[in-house]
PDB file of C-alpha atoms in Angstrom:
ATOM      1  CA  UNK A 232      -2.260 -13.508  14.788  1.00 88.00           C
ATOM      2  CA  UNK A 233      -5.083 -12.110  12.390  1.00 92.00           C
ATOM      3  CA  UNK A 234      -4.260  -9.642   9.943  1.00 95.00           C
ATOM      4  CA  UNK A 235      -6.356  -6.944  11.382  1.00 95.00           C
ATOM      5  CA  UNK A 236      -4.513  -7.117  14.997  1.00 96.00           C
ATOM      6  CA  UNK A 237      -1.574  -7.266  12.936  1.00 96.00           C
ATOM      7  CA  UNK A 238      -2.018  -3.923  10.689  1.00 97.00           C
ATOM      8  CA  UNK A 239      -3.096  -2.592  14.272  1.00 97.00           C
ATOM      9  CA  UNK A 240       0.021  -3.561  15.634  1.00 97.00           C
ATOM     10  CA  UNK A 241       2.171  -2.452  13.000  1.00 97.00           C
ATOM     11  CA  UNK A 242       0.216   1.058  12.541  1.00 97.00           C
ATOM     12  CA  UNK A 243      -0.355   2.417  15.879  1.00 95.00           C
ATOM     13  CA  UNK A 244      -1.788   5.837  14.299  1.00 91.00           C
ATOM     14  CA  UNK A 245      -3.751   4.518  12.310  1.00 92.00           C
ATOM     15  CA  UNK A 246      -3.577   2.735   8.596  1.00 96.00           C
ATOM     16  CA  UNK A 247      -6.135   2.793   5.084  1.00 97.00           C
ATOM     17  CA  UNK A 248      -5.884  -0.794   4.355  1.00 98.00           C
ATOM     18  CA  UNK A 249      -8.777  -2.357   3.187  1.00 97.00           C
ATOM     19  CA  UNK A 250     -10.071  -6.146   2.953  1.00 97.00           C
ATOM     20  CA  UNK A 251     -11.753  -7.408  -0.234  1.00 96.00           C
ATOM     21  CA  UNK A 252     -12.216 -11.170   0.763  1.00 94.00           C
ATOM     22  CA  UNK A 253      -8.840 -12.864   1.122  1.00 95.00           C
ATOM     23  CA  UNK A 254      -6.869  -9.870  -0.147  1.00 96.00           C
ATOM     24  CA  UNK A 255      -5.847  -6.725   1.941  1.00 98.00           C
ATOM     25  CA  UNK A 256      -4.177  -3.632   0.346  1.00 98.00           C
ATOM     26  CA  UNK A 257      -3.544  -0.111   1.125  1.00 98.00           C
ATOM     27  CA  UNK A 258      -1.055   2.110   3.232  1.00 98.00           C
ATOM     28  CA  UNK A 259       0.219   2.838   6.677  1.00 97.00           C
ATOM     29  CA  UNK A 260       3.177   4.838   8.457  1.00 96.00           C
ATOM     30  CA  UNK A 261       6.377   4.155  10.205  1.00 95.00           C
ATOM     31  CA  UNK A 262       7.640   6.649  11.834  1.00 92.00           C
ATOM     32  CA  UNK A 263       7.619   9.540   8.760  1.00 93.00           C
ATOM     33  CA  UNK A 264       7.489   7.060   6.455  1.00 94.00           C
ATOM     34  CA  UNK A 265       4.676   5.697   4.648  1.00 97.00           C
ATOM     35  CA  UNK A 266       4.802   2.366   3.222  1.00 98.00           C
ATOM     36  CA  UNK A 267       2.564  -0.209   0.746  1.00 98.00           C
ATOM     37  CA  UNK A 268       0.626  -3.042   2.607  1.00 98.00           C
ATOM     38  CA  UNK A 269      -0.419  -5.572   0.471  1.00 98.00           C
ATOM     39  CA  UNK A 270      -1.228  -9.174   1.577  1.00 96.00           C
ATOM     40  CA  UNK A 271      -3.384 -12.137   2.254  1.00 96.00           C
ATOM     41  CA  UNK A 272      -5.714 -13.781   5.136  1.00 96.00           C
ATOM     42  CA  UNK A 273      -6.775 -16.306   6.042  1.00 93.00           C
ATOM     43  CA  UNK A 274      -4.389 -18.961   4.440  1.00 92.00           C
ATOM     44  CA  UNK A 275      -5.825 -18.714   1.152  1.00 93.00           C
ATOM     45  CA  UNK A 276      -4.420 -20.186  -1.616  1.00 92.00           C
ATOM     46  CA  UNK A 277      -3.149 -18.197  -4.256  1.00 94.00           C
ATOM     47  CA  UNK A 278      -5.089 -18.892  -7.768  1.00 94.00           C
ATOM     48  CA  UNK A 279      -4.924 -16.761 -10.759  1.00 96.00           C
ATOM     49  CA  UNK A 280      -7.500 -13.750  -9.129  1.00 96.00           C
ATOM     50  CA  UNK A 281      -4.798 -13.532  -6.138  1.00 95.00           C
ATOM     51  CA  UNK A 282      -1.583 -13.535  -8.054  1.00 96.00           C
ATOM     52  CA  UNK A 283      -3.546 -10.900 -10.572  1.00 97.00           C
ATOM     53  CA  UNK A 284      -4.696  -8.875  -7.182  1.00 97.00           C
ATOM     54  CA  UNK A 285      -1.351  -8.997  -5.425  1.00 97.00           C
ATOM     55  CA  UNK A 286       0.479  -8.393  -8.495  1.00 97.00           C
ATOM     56  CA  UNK A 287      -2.331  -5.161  -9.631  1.00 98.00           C
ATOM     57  CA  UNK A 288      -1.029  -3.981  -6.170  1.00 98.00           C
ATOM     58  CA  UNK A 289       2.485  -4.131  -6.322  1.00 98.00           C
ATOM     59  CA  UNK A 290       2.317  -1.956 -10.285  1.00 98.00           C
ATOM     60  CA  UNK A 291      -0.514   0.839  -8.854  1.00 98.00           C
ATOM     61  CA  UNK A 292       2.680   1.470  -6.059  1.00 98.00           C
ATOM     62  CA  UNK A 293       5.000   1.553  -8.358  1.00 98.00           C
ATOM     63  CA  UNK A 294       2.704   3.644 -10.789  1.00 98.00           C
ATOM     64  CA  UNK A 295       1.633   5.847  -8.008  1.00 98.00           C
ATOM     65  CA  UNK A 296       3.787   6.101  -5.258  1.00 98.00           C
ATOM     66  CA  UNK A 297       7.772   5.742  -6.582  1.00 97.00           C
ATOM     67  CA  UNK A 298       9.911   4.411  -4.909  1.00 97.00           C
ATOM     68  CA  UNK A 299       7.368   3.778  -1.690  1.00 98.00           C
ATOM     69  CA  UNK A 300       8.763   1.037   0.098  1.00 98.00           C
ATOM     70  CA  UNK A 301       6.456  -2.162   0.371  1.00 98.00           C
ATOM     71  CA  UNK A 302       5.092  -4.570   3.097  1.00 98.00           C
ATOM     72  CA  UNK A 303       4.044  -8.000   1.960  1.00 96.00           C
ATOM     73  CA  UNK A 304       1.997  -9.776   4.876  1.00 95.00           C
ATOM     74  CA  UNK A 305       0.890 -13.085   3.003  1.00 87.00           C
ATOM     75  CA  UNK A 306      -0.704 -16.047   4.694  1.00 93.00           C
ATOM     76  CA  UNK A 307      -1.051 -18.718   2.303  1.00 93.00           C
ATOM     77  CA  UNK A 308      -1.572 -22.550   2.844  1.00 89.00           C
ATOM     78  CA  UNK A 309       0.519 -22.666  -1.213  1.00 88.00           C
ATOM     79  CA  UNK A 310      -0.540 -21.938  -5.116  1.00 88.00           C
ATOM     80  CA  UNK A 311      -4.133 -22.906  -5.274  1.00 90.00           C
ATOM     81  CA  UNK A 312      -4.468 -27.121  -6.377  1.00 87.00           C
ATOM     82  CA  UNK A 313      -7.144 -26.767  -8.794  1.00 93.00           C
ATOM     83  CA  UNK A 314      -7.814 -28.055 -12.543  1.00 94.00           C
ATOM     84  CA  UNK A 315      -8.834 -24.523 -13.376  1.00 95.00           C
ATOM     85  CA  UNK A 316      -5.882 -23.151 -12.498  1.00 94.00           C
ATOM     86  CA  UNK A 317      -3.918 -25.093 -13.851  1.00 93.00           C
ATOM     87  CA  UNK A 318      -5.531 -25.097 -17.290  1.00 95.00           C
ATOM     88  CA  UNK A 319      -5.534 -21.100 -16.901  1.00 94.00           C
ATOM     89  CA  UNK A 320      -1.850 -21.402 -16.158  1.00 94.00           C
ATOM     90  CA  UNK A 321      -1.050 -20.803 -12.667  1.00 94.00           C
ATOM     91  CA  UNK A 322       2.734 -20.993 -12.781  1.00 93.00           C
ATOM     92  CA  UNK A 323       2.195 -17.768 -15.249  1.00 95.00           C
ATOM     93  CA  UNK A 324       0.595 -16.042 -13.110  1.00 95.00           C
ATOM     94  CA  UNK A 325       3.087 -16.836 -10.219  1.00 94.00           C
ATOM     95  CA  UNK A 326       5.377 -15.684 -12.531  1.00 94.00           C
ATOM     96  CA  UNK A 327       3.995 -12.159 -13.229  1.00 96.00           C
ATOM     97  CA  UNK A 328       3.710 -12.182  -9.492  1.00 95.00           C
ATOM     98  CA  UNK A 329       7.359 -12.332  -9.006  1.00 94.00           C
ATOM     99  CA  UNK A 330       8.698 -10.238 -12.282  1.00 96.00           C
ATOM    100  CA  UNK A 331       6.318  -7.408 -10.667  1.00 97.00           C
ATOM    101  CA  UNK A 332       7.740  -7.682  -7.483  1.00 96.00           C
ATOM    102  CA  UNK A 333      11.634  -7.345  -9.572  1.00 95.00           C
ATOM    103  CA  UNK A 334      10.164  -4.339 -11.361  1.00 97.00           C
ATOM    104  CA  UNK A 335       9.624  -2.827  -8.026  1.00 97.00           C
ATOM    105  CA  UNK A 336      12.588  -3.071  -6.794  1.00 95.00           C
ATOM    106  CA  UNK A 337      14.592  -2.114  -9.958  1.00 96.00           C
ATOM    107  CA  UNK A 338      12.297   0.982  -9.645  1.00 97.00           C
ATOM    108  CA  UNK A 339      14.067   1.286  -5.732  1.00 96.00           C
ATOM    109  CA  UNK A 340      11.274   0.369  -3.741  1.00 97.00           C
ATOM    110  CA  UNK A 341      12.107  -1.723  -0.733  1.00 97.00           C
ATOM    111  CA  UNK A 342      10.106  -5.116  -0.283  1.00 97.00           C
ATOM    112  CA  UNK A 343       9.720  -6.103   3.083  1.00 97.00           C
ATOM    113  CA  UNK A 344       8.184  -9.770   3.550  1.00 96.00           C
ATOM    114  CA  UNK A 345       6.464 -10.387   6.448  1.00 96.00           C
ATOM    115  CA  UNK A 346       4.966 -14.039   7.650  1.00 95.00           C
ATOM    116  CA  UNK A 347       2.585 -13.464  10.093  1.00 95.00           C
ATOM    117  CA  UNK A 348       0.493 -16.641  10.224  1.00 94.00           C
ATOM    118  CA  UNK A 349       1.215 -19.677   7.125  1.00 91.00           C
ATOM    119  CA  UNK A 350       3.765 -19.784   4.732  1.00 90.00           C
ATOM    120  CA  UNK A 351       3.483 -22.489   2.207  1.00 87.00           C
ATOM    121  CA  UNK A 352       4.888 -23.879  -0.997  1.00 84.00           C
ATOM    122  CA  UNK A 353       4.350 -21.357  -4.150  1.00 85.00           C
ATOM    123  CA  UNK A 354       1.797 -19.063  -2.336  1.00 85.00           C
ATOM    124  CA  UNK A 355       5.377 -18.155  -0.041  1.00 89.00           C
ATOM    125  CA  UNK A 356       8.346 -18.348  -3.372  1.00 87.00           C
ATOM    126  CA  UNK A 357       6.367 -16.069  -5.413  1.00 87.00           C
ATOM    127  CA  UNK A 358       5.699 -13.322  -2.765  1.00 90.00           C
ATOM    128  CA  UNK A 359       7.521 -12.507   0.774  1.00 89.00           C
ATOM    129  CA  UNK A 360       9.983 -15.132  -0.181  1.00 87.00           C
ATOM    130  CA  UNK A 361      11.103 -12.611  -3.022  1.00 90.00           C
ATOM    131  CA  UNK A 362      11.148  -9.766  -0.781  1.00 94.00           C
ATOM    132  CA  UNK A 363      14.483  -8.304  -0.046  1.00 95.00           C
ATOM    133  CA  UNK A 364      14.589  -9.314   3.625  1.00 96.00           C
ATOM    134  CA  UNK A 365      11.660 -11.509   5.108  1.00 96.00           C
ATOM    135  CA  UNK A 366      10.745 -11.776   8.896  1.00 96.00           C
ATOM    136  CA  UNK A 367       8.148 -13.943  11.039  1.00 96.00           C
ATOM    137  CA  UNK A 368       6.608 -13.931  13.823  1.00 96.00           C
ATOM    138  CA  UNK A 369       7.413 -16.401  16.523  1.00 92.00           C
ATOM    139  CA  UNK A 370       4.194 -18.914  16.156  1.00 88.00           C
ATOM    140  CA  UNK A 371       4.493 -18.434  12.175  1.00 92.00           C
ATOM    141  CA  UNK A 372       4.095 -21.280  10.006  1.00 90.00           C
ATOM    142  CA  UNK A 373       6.996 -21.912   7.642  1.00 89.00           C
ATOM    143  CA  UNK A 374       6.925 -25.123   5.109  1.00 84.00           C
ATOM    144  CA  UNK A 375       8.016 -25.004   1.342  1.00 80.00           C
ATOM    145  CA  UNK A 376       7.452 -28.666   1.004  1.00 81.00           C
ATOM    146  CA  UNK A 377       6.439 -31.453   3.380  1.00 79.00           C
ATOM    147  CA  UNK A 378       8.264 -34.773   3.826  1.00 86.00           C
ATOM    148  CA  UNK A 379       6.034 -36.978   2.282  1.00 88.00           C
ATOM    149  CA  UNK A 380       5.293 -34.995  -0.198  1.00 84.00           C
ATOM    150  CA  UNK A 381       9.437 -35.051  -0.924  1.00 87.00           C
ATOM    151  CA  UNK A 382       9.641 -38.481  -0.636  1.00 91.00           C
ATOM    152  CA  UNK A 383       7.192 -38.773  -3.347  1.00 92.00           C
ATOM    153  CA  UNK A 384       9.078 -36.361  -5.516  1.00 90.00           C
ATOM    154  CA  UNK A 385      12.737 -36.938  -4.445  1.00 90.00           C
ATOM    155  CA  UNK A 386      12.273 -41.066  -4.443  1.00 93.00           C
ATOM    156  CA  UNK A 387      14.258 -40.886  -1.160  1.00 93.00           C
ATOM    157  CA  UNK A 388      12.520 -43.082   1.633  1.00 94.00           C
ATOM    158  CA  UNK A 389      10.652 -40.618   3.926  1.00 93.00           C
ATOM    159  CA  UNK A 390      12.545 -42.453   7.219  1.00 94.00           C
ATOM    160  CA  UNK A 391      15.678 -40.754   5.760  1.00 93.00           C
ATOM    161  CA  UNK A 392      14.702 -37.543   5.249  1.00 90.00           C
ATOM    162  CA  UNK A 393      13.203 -37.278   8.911  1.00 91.00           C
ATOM    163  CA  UNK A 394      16.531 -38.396   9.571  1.00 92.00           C
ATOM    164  CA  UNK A 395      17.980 -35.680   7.743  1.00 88.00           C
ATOM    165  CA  UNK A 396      15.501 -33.668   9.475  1.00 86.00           C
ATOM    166  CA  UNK A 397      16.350 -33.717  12.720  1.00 86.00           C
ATOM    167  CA  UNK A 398      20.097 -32.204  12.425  1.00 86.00           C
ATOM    168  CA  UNK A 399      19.848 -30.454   8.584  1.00 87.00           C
ATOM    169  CA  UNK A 400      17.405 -27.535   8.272  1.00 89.00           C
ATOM    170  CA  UNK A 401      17.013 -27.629   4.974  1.00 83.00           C
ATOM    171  CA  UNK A 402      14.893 -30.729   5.493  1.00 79.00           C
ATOM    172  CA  UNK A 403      12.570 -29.159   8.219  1.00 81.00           C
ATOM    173  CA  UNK A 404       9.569 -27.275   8.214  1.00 82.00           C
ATOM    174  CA  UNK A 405       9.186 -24.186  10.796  1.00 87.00           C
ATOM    175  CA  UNK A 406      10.484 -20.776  11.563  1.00 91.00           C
ATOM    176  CA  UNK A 407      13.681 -21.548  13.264  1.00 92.00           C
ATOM    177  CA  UNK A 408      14.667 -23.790  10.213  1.00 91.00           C
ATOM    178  CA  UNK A 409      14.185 -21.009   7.555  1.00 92.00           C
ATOM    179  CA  UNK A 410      16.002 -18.522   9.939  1.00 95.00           C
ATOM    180  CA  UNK A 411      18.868 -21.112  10.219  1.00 94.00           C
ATOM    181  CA  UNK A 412      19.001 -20.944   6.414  1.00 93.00           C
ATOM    182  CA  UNK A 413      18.865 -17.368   5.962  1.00 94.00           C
ATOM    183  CA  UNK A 414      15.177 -17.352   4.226  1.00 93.00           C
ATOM    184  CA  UNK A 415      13.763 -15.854   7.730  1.00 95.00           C
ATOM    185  CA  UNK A 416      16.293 -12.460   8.537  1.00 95.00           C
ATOM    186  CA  UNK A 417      14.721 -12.242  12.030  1.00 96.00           C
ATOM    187  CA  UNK A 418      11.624 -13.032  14.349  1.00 96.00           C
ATOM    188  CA  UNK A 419       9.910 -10.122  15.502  1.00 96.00           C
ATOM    189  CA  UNK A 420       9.174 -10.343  19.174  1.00 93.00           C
ATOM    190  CA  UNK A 421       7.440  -7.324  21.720  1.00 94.00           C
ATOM    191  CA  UNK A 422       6.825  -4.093  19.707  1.00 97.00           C
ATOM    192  CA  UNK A 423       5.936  -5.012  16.228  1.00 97.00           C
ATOM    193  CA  UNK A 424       5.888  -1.308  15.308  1.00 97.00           C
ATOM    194  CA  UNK A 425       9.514  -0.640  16.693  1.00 97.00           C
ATOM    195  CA  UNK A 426      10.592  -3.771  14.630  1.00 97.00           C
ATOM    196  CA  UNK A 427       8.956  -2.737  11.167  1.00 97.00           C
ATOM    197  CA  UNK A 428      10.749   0.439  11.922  1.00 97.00           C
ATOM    198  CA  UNK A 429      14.016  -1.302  12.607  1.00 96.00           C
ATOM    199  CA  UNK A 430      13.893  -3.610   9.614  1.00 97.00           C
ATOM    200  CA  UNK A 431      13.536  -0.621   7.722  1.00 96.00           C
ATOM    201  CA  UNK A 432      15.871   1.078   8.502  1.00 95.00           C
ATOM    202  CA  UNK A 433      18.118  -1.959   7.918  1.00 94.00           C
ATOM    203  CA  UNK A 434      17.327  -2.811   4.843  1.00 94.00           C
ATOM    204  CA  UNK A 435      20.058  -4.811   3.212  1.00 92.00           C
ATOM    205  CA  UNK A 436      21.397  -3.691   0.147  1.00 89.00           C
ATOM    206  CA  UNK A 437      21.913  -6.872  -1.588  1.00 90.00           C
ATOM    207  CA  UNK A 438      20.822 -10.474  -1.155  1.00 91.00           C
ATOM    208  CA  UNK A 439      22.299 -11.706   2.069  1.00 93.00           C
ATOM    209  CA  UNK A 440      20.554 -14.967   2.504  1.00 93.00           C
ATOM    210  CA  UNK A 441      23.904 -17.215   1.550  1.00 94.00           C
ATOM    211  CA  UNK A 442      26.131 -14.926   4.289  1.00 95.00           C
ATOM    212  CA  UNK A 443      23.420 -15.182   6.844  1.00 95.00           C
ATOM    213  CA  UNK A 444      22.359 -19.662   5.969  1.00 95.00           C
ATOM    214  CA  UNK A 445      26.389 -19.977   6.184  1.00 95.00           C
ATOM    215  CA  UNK A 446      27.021 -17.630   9.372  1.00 96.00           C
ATOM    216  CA  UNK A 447      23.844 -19.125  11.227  1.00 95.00           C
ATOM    217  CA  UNK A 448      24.945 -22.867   9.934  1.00 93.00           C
ATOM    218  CA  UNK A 449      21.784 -23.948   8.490  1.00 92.00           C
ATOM    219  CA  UNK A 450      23.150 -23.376   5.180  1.00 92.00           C
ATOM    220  CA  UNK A 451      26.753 -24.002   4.893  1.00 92.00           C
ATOM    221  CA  UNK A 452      27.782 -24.647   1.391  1.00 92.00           C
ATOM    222  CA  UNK A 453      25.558 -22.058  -0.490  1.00 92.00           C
ATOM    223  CA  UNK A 454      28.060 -19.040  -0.481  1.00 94.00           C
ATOM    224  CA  UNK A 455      31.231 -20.655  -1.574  1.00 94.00           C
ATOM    225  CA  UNK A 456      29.342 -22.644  -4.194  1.00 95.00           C
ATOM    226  CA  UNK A 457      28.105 -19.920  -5.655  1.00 93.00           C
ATOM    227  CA  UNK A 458      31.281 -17.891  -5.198  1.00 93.00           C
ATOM    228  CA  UNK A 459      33.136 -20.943  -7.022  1.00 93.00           C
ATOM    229  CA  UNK A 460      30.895 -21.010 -10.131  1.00 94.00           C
ATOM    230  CA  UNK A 461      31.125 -17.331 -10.410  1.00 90.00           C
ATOM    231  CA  UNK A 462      34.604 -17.631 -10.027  1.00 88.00           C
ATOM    232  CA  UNK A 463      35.090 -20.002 -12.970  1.00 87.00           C
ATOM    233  CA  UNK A 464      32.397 -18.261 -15.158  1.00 84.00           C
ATOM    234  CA  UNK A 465      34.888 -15.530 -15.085  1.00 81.00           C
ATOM    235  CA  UNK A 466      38.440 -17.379 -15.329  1.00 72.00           C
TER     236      UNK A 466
END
């Protein structure tokens, strides 16, 4: 789906965002409350101008709208592969990305992630990934890393990880897979205005992602890991 059939979708009555080449920001309503778009088309990748754009975005609502709650739609094909960038710095500007998006939050805004057409790699950790709940819709495109690209990295022969693949979603690209871990809360299907207003209204007050990867079985040993080394931290 395109971003402008999205906002339509979302907004029935009507929404201010506006489109300045890959970038999209402004504001819309559910229900009687109004909420922060701010997002990406067009699977761009995110260089240093997008992280700076998305990240101007996020402190304006937190400078001019407290405690607004905030809808990040980003399709990204990943952080932008460039020389440039990477002599600039990228990962800092990632970085800034994400602190801005804790600032919001610690400020009480909500941050709602929404991936609406391609997820990938940095472009997806440093924004809706950080959210505090992130949905999809159903032909989404979900992939933090691809196989042969973690072969290369991992030194594990790629037959083995599509191995792993096929009954272990942590190895496995797609929607289902990151909703199996608990990185996906839900899949939006029929009234995409009804369900922005239902994810809002169920916003989860902490980070659920270990209950729901353990609950759903995609992610089974998350939870009591990390309830084990906080459990020893404090003994």
């Amino acid at each position: 789906m395109d971003a402008r059939t999205l906002l339509d979708q979302l907004f029935p009555a009507g929404h201010d965002v506006r489109f300045d080449g890959a970038f999209f920001h402004g504001s819309g309503r559910s229900g009687t409350t109004d909420i922060a778009v701010i997002g990406t088309v067009d699977a761009a990748p995110i260089g240093v101008e997008l992280a700076l754009a998305l990240a101007g975005a996020v402190l304006d609502t937190v400078r001019r709208h407290p405690g607004r709650p905030i809808l990040l739609a980003v399709d990204t094909a990943g952080q932008r592969l460039s020389h440039r960038d990477e002599l600039l710095g990228i990962n800092g500007y990632m970085a800034h990305l994400a602190k801005c998006l804790t600032l919001a939050r610690n400020r009480g805004h909500k941050v709602l992630g929404l991936v609406y057409s391609k997820a990938v790699s940095g472009g997806f950790l440093a924004s809706s990934l950080l959210a505090d709940a992130c949905h999809a819709l159903p032909g989404a495109e979900v992939m933090v890393m691809n196989l042969p690209a973690m072969a290369r990295v991992t030194k594990i022969p790629l037959e083995k990880l599509q191995d792993l693949s096929r009954s272990s979603p942590v190895f496995a690209p797609g929607v289902a897979n990151y909703v199996a871990m608990g990185a996906v809360e839900s899949v939006w299907q029929g009234n995409l205005a009804e369900a922005l207003a239902a994810a809002l209204a169920g916003m989860p007050q902490h980070d659920r992602r270990r209950e729901l990867g353990e609950a759903r079985g995609g992610r089974r040993l998350a939870r009591p890991v990390a309830a084990r080394v906080r459990s020893d931290a404090l003994a």
